[in-house]
Coordinates of C-alpha atoms in Angstrom, one line a residue:
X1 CA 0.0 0.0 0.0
X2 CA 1.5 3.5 -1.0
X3 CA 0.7 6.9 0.4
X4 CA -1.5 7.8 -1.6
X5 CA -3.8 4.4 -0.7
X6 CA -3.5 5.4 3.4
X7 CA -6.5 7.8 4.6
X8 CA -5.2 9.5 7.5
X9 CA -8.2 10.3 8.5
X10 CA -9.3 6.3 8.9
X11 CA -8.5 4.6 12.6
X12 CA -6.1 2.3 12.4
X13 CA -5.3 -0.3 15.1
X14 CA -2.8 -3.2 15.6
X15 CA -4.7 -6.7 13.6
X16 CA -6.9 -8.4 16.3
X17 CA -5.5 -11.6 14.7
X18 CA -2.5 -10.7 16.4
X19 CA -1.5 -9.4 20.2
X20 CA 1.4 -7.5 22.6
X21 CA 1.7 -8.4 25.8
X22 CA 4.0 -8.1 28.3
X23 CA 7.1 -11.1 28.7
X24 CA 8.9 -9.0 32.3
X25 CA 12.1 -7.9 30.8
X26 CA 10.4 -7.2 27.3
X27 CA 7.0 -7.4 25.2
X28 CA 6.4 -10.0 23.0
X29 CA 4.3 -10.1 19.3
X30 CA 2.2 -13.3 18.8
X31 CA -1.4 -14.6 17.6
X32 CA -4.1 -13.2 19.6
X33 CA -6.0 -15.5 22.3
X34 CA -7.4 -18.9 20.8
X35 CA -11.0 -17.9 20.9
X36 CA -9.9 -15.1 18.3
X37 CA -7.8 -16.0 16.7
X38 CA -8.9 -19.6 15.4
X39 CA -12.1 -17.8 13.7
X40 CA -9.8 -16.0 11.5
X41 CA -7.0 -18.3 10.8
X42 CA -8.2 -18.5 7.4
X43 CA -7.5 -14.9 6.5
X44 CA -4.8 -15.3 4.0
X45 CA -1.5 -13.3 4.5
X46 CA -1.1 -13.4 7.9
X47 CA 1.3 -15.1 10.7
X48 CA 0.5 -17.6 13.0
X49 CA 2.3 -20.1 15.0
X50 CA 4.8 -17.5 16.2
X51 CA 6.3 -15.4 19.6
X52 CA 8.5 -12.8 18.9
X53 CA 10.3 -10.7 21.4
X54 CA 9.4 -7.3 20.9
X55 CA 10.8 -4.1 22.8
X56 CA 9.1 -2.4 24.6
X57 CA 9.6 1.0 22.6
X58 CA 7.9 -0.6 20.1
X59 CA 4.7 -1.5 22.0
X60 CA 4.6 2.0 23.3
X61 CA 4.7 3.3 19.8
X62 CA 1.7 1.0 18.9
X63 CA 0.0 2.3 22.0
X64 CA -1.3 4.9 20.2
X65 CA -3.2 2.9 17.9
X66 CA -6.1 3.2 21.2
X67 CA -9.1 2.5 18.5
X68 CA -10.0 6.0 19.0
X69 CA -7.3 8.3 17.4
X70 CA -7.2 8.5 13.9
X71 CA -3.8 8.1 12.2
X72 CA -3.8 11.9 11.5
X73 CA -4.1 12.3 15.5
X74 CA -1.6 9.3 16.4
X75 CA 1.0 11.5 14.0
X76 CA -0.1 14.7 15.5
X77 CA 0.6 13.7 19.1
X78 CA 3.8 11.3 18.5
X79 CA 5.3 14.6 16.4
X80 CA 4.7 16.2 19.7
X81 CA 6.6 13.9 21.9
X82 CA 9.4 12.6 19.5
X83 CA 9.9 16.3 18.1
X84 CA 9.6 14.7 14.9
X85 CA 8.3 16.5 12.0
X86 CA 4.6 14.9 11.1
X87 CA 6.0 13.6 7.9
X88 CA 8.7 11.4 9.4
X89 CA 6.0 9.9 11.9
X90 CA 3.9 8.7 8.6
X91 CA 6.6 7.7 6.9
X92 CA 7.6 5.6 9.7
X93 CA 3.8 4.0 10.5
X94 CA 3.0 3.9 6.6
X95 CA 5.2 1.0 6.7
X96 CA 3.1 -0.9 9.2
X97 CA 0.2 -0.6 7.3
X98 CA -0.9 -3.5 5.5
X99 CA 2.5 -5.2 4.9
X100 CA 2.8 -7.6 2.9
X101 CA 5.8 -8.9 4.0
X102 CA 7.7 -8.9 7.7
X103 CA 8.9 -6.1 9.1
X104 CA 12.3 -6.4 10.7
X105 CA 12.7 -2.7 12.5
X106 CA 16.3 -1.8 13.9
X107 CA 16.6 -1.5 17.8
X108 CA 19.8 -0.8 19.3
X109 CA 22.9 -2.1 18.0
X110 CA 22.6 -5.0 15.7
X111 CA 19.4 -6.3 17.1
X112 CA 16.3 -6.2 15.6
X113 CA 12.4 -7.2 16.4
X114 CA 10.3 -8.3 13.4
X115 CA 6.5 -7.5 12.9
X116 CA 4.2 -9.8 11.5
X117 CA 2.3 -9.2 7.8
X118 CA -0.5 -6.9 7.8
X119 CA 0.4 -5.0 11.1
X120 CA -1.6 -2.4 11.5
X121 CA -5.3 -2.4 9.7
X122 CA -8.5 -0.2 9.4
X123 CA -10.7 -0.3 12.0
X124 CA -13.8 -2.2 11.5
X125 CA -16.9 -2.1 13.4
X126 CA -16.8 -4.9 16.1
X127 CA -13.1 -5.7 16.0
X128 CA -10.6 -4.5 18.8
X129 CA -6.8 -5.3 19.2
X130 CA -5.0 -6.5 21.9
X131 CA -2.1 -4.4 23.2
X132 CA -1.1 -3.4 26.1
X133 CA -1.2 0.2 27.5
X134 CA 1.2 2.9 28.5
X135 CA 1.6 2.1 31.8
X136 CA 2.0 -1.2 31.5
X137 CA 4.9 -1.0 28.8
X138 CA 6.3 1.9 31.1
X139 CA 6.9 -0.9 34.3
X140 CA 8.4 -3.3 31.6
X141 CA 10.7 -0.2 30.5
X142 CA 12.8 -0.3 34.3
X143 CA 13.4 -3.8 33.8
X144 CA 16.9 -4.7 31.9
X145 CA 15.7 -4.9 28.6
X146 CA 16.5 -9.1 27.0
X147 CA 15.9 -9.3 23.5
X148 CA 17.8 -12.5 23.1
X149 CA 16.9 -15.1 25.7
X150 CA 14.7 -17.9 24.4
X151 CA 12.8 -18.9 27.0
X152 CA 9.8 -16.8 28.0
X153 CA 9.4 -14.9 31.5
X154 CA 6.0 -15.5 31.0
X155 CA 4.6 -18.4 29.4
X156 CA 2.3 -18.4 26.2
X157 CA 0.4 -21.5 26.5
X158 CA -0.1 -24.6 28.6
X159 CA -2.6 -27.7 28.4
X160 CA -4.9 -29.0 30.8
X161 CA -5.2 -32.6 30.1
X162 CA -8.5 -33.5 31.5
X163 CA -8.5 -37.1 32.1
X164 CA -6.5 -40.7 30.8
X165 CA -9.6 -42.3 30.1
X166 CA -10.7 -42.9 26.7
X167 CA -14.1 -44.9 25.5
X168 CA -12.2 -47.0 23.0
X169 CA -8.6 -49.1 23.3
X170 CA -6.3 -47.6 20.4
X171 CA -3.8 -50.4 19.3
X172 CA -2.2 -47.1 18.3
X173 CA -2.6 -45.1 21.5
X174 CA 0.5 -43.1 22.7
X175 CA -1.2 -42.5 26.0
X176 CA -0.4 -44.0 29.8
X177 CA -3.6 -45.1 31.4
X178 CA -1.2 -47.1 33.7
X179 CA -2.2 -44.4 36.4
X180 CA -5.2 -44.3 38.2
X181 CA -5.8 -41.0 39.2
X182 CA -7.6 -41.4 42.4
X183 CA -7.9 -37.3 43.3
X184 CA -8.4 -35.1 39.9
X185 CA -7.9 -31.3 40.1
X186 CA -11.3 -29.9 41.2
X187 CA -12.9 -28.1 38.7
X188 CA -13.1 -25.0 40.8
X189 CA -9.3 -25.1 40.8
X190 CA -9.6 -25.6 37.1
X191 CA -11.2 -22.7 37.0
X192 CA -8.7 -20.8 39.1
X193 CA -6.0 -21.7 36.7
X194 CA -7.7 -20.4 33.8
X195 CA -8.3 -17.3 35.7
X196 CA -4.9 -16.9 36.1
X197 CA -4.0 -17.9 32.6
X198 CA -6.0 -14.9 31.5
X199 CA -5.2 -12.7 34.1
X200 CA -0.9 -13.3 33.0
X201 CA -2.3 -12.6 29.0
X202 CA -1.8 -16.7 27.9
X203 CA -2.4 -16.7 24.3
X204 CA -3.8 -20.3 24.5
X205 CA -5.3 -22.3 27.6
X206 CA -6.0 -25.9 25.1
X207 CA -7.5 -29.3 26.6
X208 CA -6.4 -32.8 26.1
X209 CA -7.0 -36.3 27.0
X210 CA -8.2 -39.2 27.2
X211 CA -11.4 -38.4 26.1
X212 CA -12.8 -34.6 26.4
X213 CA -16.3 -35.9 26.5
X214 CA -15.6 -38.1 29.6
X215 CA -14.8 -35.3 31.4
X216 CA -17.4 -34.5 33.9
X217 CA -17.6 -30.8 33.8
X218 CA -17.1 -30.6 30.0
X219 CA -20.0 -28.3 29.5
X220 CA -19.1 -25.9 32.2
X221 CA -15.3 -25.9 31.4
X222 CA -16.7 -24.8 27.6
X223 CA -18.0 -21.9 29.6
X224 CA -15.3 -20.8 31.3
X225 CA -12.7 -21.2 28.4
X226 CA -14.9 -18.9 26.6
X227 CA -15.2 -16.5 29.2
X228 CA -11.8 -15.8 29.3
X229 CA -11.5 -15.8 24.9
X230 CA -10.0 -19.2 25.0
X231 CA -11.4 -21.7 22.3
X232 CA -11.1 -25.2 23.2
X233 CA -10.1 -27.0 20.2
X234 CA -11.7 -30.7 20.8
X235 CA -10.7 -33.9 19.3
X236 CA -13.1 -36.8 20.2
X237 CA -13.6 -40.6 19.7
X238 CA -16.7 -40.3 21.3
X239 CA -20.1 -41.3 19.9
X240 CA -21.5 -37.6 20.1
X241 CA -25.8 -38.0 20.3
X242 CA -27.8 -35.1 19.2
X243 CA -28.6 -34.0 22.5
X244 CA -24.8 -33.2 22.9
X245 CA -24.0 -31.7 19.5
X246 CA -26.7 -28.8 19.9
X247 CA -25.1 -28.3 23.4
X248 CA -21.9 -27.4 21.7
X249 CA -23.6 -25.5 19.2
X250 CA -25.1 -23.3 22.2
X251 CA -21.9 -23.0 23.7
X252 CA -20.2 -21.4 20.6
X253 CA -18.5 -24.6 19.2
X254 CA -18.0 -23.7 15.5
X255 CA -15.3 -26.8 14.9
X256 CA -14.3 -30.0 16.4
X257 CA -12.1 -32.9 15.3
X258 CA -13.3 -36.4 15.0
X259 CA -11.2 -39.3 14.5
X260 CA -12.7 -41.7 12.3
X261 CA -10.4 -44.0 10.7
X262 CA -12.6 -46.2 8.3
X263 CA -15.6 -47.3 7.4
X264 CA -15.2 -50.8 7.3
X265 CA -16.1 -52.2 10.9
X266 CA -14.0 -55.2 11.0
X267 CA -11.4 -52.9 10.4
X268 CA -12.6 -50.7 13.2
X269 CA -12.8 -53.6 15.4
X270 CA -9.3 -54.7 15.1
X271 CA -7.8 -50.6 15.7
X272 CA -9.8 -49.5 18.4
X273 CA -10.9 -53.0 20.0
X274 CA -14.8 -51.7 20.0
X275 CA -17.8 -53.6 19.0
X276 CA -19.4 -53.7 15.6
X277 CA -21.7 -51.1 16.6
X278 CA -19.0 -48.0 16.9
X279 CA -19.0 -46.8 13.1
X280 CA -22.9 -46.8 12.9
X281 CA -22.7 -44.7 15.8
X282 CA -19.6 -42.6 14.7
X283 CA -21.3 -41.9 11.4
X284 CA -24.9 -40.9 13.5
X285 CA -22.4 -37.9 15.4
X286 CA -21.2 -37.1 12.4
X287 CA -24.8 -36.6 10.9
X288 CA -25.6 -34.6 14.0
X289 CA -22.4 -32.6 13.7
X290 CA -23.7 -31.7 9.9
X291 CA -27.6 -31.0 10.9
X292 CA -25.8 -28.7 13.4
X293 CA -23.5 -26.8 10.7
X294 CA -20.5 -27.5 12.9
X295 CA -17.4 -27.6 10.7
X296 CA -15.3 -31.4 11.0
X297 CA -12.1 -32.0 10.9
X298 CA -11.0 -35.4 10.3
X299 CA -8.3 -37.4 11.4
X300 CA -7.9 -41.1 10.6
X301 CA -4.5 -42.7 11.8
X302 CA -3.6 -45.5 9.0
X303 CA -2.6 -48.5 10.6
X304 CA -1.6 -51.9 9.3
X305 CA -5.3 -53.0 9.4
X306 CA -6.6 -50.5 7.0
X307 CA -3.7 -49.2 4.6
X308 CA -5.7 -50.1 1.4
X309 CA -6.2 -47.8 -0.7
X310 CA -9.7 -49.1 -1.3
X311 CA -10.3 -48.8 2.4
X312 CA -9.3 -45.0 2.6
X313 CA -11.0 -44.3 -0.7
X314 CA -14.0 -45.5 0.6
X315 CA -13.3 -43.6 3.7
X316 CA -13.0 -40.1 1.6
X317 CA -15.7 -41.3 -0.5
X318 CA -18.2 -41.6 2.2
X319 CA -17.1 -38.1 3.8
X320 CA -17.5 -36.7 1.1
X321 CA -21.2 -36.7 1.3
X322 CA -21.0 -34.9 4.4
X323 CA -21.1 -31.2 3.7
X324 CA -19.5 -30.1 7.0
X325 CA -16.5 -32.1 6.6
X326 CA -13.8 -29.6 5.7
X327 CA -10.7 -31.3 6.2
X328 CA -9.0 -34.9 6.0
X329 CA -5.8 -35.0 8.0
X330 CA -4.4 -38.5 7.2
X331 CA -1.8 -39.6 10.2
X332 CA 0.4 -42.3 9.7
X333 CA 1.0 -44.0 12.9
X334 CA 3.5 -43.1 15.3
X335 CA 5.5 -44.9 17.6
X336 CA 3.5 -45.5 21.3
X337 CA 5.9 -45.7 24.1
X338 CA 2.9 -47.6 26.0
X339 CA 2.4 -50.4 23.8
X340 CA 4.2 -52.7 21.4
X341 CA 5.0 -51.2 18.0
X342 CA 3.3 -54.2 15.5
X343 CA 0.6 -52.6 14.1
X344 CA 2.6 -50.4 11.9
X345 CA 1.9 -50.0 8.2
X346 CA 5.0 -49.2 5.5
X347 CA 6.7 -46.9 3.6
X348 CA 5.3 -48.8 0.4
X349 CA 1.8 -48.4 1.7
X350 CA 1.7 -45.1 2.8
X351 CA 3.1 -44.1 -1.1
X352 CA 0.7 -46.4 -2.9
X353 CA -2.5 -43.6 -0.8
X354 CA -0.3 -41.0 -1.4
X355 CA -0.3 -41.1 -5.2
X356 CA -4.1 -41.9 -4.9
X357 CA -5.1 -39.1 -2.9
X358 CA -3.0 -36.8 -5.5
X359 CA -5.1 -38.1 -8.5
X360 CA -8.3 -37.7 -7.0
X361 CA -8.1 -35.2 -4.6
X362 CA -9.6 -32.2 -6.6
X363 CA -13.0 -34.5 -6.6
X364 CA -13.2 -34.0 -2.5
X365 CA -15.2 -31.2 -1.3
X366 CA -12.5 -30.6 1.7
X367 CA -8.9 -30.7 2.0
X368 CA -7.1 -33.6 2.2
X369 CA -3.5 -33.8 3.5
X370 CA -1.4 -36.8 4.5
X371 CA 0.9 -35.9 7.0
X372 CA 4.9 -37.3 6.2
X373 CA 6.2 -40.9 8.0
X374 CA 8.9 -41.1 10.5
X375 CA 11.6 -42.5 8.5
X376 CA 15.2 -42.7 9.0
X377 CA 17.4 -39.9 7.6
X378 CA 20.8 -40.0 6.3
X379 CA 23.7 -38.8 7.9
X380 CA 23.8 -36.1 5.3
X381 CA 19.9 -35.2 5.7
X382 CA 20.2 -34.7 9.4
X383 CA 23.4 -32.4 8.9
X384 CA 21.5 -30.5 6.7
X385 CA 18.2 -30.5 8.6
X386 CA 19.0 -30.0 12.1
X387 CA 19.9 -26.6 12.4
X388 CA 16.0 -26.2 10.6
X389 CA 14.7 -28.5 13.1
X390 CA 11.4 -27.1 14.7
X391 CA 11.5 -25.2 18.2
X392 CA 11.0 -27.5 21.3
X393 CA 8.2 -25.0 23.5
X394 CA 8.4 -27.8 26.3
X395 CA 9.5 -25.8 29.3
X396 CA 10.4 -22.7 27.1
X397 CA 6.9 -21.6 26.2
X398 CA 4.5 -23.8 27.8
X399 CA 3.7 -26.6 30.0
X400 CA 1.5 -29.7 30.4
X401 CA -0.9 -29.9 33.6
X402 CA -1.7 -33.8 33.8
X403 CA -5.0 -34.7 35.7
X404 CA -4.3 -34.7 38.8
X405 CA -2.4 -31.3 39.0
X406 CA 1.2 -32.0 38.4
X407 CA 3.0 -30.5 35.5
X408 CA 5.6 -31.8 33.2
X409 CA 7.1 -29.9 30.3
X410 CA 4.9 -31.5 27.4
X411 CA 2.6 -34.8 26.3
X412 CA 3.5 -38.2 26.5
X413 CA 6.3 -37.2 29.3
X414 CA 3.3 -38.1 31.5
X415 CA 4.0 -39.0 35.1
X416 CA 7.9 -39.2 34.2
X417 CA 9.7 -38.3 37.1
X418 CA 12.3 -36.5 35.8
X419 CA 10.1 -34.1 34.3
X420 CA 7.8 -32.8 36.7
X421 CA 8.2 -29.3 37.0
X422 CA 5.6 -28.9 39.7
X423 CA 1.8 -29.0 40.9
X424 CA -1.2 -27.0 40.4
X425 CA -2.8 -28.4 42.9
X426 CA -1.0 -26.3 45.2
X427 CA 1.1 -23.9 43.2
X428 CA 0.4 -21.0 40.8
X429 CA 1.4 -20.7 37.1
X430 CA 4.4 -18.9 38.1
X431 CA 5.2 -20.7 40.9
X432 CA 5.9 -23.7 38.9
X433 CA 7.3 -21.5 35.9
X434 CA 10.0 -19.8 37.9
X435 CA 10.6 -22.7 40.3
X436 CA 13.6 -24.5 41.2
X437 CA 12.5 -27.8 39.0
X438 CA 11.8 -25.9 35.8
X439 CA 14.0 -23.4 35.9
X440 CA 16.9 -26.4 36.7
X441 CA 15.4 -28.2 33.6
X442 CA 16.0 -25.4 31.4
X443 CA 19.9 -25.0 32.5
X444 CA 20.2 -28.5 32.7
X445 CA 23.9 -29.0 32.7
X446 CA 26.3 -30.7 30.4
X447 CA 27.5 -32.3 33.7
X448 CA 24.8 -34.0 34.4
X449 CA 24.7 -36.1 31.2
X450 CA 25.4 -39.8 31.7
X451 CA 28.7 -40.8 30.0
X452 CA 26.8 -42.9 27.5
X453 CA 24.9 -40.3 25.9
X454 CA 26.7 -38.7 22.8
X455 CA 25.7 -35.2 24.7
X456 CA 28.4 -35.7 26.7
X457 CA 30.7 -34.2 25.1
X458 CA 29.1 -31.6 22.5
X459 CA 30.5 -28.7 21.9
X460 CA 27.1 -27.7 20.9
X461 CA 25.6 -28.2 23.8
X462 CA 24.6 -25.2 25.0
X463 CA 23.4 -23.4 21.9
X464 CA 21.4 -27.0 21.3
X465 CA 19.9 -27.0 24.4
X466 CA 19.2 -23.2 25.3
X467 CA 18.1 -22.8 21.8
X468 CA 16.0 -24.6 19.6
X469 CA 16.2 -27.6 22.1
X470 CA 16.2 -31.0 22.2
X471 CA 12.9 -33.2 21.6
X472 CA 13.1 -35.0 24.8
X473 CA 9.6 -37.2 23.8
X474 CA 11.3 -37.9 21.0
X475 CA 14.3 -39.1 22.4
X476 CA 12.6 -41.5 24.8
X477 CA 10.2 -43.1 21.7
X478 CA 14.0 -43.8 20.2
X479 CA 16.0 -44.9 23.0
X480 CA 13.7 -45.6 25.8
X481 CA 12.5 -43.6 28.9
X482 CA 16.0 -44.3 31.2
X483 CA 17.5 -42.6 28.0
X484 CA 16.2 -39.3 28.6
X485 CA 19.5 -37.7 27.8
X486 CA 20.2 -38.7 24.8
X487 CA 19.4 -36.8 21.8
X488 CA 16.8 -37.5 19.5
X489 CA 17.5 -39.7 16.5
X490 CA 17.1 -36.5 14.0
X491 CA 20.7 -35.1 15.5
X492 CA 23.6 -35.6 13.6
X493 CA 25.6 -37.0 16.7
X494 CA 22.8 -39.3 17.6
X495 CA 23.3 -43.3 18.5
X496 CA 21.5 -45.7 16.2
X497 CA 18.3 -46.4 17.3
X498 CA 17.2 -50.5 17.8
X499 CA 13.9 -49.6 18.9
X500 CA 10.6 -50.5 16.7
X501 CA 10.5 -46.8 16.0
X502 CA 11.1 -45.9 12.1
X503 CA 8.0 -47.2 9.7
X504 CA 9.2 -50.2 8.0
X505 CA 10.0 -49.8 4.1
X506 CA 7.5 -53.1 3.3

């Protein structure tokens, strides 16, 4: 957008899609709260999936934007206070407006903070930002300024998971239901923490299970979740009845995932050890979910028992007839470090649905996507891929609170010793955040590392671990849970891994 496009008589204000909130010893740029932002993930052109450290100059700057000045008055009164002329203050906002590209802006030095695409917008009616005010950036301000620390002061999400129970028995399930959790956090302390969540400016309080409709309270917790602009994002197994779908339609539910992973009930029978009776029931939620214009996302994990192609075309096939279905997110299974790894399909397999889903997708009235298989890279592949690898947010952004209040840095650590951070039960978010568990797991030392373990002796062990991190789930699917420290099989210096954990070629 050039000058001549920006009216500065319109209100501007910083895209709702995005927020600025305070991280202590600096702000920090990321998606707006879940409730928000997942009705307008769609919008094309913007970020998501991102935290970026942001100074607090900045966000004082972007104060401005209050959804009451009009860009002619934000120039007027920033000319004021910088003593710049009113042209330098447009020329330096114009650039904000509408991006189409990131905006990396020069702080002090050589460091820089980098604003997402379309910044700043036009006011619409009905739409606020999220920023925070003067005062608030003016406390951050005394604080020594840290642009370059990775882990956050604050943190941006974390997970309740609300139980370990489930109403089927996955062959493929990843989950431990070992535990019996004889005293669950009571909801009213559920409540608390979400309070709190809100209250520290989470971006994201998300649920997990076991099964979200066994949870007791599941209506209620909708409630609150909401109240605080937090969308819960639910995945289910669970035969929904009509009743229950127009409950979640009251209660704002515009989306839910199902996980359906055929339509042949033998094959049904042998995955998720239910009765023949499961898939008619399945496809009656389903219905209901349709009647009830409530968009579905579907997930079906292929498995040895139904990597046909005929069995997932007829899978696609039959969803296509259901007009609320808007995505097919094929999973090939993963490795369960809860149950034997034998129900695997193969490389071979996976290719033969791949191809078929590329000639036929454009008949589908939803997307369909096929996520990639764990296979084994070259040495070459993981010297080229590692430094490229995805950001671990265990313990750096967020946090996993298991049923019965203790936290551990992420799913499927579970009720792992070594990684329980805390408890909710009887701490606060920051308690546990800034306490001696987390904050030791974070600057875990070199020292510490067993001699076995090819950490050892890294010389990248610092900027490995206080960086993008190492995947500890992923190191204990490879090398088992007493192998904690090792690093995980995608590392250049990694051992080879003898577990049942790459899918098969045939």
């Amino acid at each position: 957008m050039n000058k001549k496009e920006i009216l500065i008589d319109d209100v501007f204000i910083v895209n709702p899609v995005y927020k600025i909130r305070n991280d202590v010893k600096r702000c920090r740029i990321e998606n707006n709260n879940s409730f928000y932002f997942k009705r307008t993930d769609e919008i094309e052109n913007i970020e998501s999936g991102f935290s970026w450290s942001l100074h607090p100059d900045l966000a004082y700057l972007f104060a401005e934007f209050d959804e009451k000045k009009s860009l002619k008055e934000v120039i007027k009164d920033l000319s004021l206070e910088y003593d710049f002329s009113e042209e330098e203050v447009f020329d330096i906002f114009s650039k904000y407006i509408e991006n189409e590209e990131r905006i990396c802006t020069p702080i002090v030095g050589s460091k820089c903070c980098i604003l997402p695409k379309h910044f700043l917008i036009k006011q619409e009616k009905g739409i606020k930002s999220n920023v925070l005010n003067k005062e608030e950036i003016l406390k951050i301000m005394k604080e020594d300024i840290d642009l370059t620390s990775f882990r956050h002061y604050i943190p941006s999400e974390i997970t309740l998971m609300l139980n370990n129970k489930c109403v089927v028995d996955c062959e493929y399930c990843y989950a431990d239901k070992s535990v019996n959790v004889k005293s669950p956090l009571p909801f009213n302390r559920v409540k608390e923490i979400i309070s709190e969540a809100s209250h520290l400016g989470l971006r994201d309080v998300s649920v997990d299970g076991g099964e979200f409709f066994l949870y007791p309270y599941w209506k209620e917790l909708i409630d609150e979740l909401r109240e605080h602009e937090y969308y819960p994002y639910i995945s289910t197994k669970y035969p929904l009845t009509k009743e229950m779908v127009y409950d979640l339609k009251e209660k704002g539910i515009y989306s839910i995932q199902v996980s359906l992973d055929s339509v042949n009930e033998d094959e049904l029978v042998k995955i998720l050890n239910v009765g023949k009776d499961y898939l008619a029931k399945m496809q009656k939620a389903i219905e209901y979910l349709n009647e009830a214009e409530i968009e579905i996302t579907i997930k079906p994990v292929i498995t040895k028992y139904n990597d046909s192609t005929d069995s997932i075309i007829n899978l696609l096939n039959y969803l296509n007839t259901v007009k609320m279905v808007k995505k097919v997110n094929l999973a090939p299974v993963s490795y369960s470090i809860y149950k034997n790894f034998d129900f695997s399909s193969t490389l071979e397999k996976y290719n033969e649905i791949r191809k078929m889903i590329e000639q036929q997708k454009d008949k589908f009235n939803f997307t369909v996507f096929m996520q990639g298989e764990n296979i084994e890279m070259s040495q070459e592949q993981k010297i080229k891929n590692f430094p490229q690898r995805s950001l671990c947010s265990g313990n750096m952004s967020s946090f996993f609170i298991l049923p019965d209040g203790k936290v551990t840095i992420c799913e499927q650590m579970y009720w792992h010793p070594f990684f329980i951070m805390g408890d909710l039960s009887t701490q606060s978010i920051m308690e546990v955040w800034n306490g001696e568990k987390a904050l030791s797991l974070w600057n875990y030392d070199q020292e510490e590392i067993r001699e076995i373990s090819p950490c050892k002796h890294c010389v990248d062990f610092e900027e490995c671990r206080r960086g993008q991190g190492n995947c500890w789930r992923i190191a204990i699917s490879a090398y088992g849970e007493e192998n904690y420290d090792f690093p995980a099989p995608n590392c250049p210096k990694a051992l080879p891994v003898t577990r049942p954990f790459y899918t098969p070629e045939k």
